[in-house]
PDB file of C-alpha atoms in Angstrom:
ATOM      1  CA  UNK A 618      19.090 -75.221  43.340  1.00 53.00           C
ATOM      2  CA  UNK A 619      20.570 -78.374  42.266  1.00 63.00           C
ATOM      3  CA  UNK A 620      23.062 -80.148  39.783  1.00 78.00           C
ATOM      4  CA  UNK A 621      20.507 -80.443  36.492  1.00 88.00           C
ATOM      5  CA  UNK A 622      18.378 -77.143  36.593  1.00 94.00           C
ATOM      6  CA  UNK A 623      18.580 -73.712  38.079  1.00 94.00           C
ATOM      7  CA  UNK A 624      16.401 -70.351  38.338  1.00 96.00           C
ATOM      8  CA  UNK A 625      16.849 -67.452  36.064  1.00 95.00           C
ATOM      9  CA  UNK A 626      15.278 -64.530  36.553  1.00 95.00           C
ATOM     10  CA  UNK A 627      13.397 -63.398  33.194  1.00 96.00           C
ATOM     11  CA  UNK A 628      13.504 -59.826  32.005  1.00 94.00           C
ATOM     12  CA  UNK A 629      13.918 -58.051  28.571  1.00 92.00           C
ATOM     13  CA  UNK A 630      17.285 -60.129  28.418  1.00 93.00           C
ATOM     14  CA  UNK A 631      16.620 -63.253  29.223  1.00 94.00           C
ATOM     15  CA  UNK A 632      13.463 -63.288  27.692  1.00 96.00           C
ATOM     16  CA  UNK A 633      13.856 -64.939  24.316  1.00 95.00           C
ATOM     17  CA  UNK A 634      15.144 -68.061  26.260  1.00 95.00           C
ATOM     18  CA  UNK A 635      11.748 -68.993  27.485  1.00 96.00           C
ATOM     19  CA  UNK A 636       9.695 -68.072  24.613  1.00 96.00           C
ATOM     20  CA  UNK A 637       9.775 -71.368  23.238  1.00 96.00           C
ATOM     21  CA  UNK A 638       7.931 -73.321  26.405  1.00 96.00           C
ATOM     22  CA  UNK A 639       5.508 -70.605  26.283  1.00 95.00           C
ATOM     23  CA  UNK A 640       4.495 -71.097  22.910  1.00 93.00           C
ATOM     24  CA  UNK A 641       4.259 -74.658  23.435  1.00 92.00           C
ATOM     25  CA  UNK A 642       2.477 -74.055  26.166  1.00 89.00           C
ATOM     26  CA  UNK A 643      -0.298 -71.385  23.947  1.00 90.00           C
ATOM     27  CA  UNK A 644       0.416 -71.420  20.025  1.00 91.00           C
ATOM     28  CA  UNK A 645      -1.416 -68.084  19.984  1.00 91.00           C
ATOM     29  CA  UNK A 646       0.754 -66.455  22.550  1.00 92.00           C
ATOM     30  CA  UNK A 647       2.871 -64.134  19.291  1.00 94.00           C
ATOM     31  CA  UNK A 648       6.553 -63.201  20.487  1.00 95.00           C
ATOM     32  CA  UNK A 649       5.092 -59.566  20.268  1.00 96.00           C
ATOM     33  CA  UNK A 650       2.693 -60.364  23.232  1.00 95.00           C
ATOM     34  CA  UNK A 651       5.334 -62.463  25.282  1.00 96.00           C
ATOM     35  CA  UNK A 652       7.861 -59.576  25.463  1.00 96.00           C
ATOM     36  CA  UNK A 653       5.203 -57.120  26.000  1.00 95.00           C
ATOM     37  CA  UNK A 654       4.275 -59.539  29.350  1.00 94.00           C
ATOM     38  CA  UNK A 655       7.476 -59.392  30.241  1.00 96.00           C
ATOM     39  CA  UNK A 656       7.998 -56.462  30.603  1.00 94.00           C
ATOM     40  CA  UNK A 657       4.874 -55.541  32.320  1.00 91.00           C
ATOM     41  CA  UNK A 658       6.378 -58.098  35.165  1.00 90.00           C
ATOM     42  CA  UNK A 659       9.532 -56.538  34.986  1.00 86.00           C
ATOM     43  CA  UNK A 660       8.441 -52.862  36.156  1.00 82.00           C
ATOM     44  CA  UNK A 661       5.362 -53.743  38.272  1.00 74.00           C
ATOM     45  CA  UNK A 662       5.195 -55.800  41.275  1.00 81.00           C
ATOM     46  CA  UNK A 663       5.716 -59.127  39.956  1.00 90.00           C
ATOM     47  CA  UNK A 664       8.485 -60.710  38.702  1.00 95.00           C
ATOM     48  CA  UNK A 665       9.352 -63.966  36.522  1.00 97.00           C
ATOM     49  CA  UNK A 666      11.146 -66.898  37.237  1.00 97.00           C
ATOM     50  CA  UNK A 667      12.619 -70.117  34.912  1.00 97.00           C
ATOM     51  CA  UNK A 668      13.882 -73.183  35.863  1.00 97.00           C
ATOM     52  CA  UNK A 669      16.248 -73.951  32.576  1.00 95.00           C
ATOM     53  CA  UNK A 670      18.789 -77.118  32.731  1.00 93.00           C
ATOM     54  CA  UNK A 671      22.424 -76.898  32.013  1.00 92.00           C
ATOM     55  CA  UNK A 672      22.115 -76.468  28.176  1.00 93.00           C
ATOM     56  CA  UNK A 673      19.793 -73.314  28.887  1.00 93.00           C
ATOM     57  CA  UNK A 674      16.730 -75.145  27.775  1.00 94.00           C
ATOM     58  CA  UNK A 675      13.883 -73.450  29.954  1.00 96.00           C
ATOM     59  CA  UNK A 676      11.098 -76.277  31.500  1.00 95.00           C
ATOM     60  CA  UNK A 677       9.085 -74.014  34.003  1.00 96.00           C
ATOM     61  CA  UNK A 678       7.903 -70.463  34.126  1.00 96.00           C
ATOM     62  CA  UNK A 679       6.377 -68.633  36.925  1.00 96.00           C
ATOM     63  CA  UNK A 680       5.333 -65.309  37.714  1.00 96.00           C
ATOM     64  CA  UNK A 681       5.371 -64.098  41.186  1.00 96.00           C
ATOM     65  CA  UNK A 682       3.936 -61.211  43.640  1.00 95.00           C
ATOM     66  CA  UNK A 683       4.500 -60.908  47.093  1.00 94.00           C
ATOM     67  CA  UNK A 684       1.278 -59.364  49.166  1.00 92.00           C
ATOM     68  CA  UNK A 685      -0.654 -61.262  52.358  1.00 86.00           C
ATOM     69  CA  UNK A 686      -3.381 -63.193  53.238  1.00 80.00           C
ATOM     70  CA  UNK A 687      -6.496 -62.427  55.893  1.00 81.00           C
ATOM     71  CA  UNK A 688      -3.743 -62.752  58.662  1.00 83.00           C
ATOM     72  CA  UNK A 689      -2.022 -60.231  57.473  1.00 83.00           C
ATOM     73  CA  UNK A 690       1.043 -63.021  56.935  1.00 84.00           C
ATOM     74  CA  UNK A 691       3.647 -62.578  53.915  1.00 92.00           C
ATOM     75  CA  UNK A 692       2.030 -64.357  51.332  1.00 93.00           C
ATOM     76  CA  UNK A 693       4.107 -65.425  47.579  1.00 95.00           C
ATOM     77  CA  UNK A 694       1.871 -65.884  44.936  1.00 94.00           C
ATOM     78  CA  UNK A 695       2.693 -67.640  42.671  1.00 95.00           C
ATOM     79  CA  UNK A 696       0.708 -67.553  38.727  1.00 93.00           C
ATOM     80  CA  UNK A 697       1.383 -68.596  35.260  1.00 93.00           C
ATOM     81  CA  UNK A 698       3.028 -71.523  36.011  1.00 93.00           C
ATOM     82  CA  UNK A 699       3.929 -73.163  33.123  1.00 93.00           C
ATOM     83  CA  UNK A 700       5.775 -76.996  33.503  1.00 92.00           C
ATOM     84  CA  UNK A 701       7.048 -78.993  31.003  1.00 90.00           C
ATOM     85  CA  UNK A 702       7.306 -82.500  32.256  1.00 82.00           C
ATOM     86  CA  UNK A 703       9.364 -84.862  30.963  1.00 78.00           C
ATOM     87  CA  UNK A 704      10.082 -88.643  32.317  1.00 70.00           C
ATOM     88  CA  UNK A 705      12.135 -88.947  34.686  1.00 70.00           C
ATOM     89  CA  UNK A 706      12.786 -85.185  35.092  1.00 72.00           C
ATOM     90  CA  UNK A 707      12.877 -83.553  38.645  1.00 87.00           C
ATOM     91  CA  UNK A 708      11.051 -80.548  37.297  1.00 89.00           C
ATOM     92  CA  UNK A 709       8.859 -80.282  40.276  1.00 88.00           C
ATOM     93  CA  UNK A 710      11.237 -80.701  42.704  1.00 90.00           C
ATOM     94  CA  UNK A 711      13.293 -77.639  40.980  1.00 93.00           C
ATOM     95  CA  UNK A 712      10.476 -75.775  41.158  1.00 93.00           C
ATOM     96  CA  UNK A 713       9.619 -76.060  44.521  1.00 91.00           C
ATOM     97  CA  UNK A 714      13.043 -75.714  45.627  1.00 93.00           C
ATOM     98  CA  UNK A 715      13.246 -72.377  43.587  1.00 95.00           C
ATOM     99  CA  UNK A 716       9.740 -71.523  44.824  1.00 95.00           C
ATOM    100  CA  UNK A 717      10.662 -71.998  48.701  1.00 94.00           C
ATOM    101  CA  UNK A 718      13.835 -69.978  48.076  1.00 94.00           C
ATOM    102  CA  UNK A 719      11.706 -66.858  46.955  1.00 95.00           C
ATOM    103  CA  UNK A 720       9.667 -67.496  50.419  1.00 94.00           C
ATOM    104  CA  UNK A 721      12.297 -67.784  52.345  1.00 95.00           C
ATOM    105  CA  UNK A 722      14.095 -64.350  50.438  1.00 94.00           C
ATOM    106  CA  UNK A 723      11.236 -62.899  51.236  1.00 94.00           C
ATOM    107  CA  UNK A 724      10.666 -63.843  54.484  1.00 95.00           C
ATOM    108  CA  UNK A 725       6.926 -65.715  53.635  1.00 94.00           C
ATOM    109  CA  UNK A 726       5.166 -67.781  55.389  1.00 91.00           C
ATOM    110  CA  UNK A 727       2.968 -68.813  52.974  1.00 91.00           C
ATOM    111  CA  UNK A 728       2.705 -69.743  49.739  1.00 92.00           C
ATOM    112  CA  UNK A 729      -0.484 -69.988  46.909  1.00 90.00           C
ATOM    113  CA  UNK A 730      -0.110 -71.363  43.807  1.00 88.00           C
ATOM    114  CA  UNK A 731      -2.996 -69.930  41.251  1.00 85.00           C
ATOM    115  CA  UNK A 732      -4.907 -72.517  38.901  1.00 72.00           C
ATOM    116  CA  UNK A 733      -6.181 -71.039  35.657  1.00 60.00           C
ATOM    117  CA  UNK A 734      -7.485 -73.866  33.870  1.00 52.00           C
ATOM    118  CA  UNK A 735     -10.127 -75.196  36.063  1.00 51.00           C
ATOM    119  CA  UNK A 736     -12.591 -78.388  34.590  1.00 54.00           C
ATOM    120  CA  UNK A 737     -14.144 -80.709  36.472  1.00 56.00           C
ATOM    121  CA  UNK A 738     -11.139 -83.427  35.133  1.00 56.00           C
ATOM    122  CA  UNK A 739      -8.750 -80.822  36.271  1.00 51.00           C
ATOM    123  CA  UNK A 740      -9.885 -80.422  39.491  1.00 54.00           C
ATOM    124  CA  UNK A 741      -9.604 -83.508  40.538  1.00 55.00           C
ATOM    125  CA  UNK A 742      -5.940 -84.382  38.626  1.00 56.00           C
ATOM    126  CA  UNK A 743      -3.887 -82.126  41.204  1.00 60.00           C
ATOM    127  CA  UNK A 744      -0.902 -80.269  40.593  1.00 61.00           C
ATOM    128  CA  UNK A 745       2.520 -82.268  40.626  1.00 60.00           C
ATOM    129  CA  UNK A 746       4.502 -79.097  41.735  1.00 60.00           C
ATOM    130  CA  UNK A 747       2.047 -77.871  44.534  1.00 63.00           C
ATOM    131  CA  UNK A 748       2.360 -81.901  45.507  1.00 67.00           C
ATOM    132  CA  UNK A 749       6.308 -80.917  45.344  1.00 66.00           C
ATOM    133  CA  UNK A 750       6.362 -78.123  47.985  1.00 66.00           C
ATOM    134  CA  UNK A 751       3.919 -79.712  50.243  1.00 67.00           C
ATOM    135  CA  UNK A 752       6.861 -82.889  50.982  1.00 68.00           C
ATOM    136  CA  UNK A 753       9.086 -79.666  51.695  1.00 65.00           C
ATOM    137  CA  UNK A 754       6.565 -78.979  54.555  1.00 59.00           C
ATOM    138  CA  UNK A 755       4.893 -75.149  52.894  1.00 57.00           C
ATOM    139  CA  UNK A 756       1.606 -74.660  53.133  1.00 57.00           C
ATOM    140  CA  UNK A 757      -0.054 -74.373  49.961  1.00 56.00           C
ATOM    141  CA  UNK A 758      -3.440 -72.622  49.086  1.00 55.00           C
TER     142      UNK A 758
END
């Protein structure tokens, strides 16, 4: 990872940490419904990932599945992302680096990032962490 943030796998544990950049994320999102999530990911075939800095603050969230694409090439997917950005943080970067770790665990050779929240503003605005693992060279989707 690096010197200012690293990955933490989220389960039943862990979860309470990253609670509060979800509900920043989605005010509506009740602690009830959070754990409840996470432990859906836990047991099924996703998992959850956050980036948290040295003082255990948590600034990204991802869930993640491993299937394949039309090629029938290990594909990570990865959903629910959820990035705070702050200035001059190297969120992205963390992420990416986290996210090309997974691949590489996993032996992937690709990666897709889903995008939930689709307007025509949106569309066009581009994703600072997909822009983050394309200058590490993965292909993104």
């Amino acid at each position: 990872m690096n010197k200012q943030f690293q990955a933490l796998p989220i389960d039943d544990r862990h979860a309470n940490s990253a609670y509060p950049l979800v509900f920043m994320h989605d005010a509506s999102i009740t602690t009830g419904q959070w754990l409840q999530f996470v432990r859906r990911h836990s047991r099924g075939s996703s998992r959850l990932i956050a980036i948290r800095d040295r003082r255990g603050v948590v600034h990204a969230l991802f869930s993640y599945r491993i299937d394949s694409d039309l090629r029938v090439r290990k594909r990570l997917s990865i959903g629910d992302l959820i990035v705070a950005h702050l200035a001059g943080s190297q969120i992205d970067d963390a992420v990416a680096n986290v996210v090309a770790d997974v691949a590489q665990q996993f032996g992937c050779q690709i990666v897709t990032i889903e995008r939930p929240f689709v307007t025509r503003r949106a569309r066009d605005a581009g994703c600072p962490t997909a822009d983050a693992l394309r200058r590490g060279s993965w292909r993104i989707n």
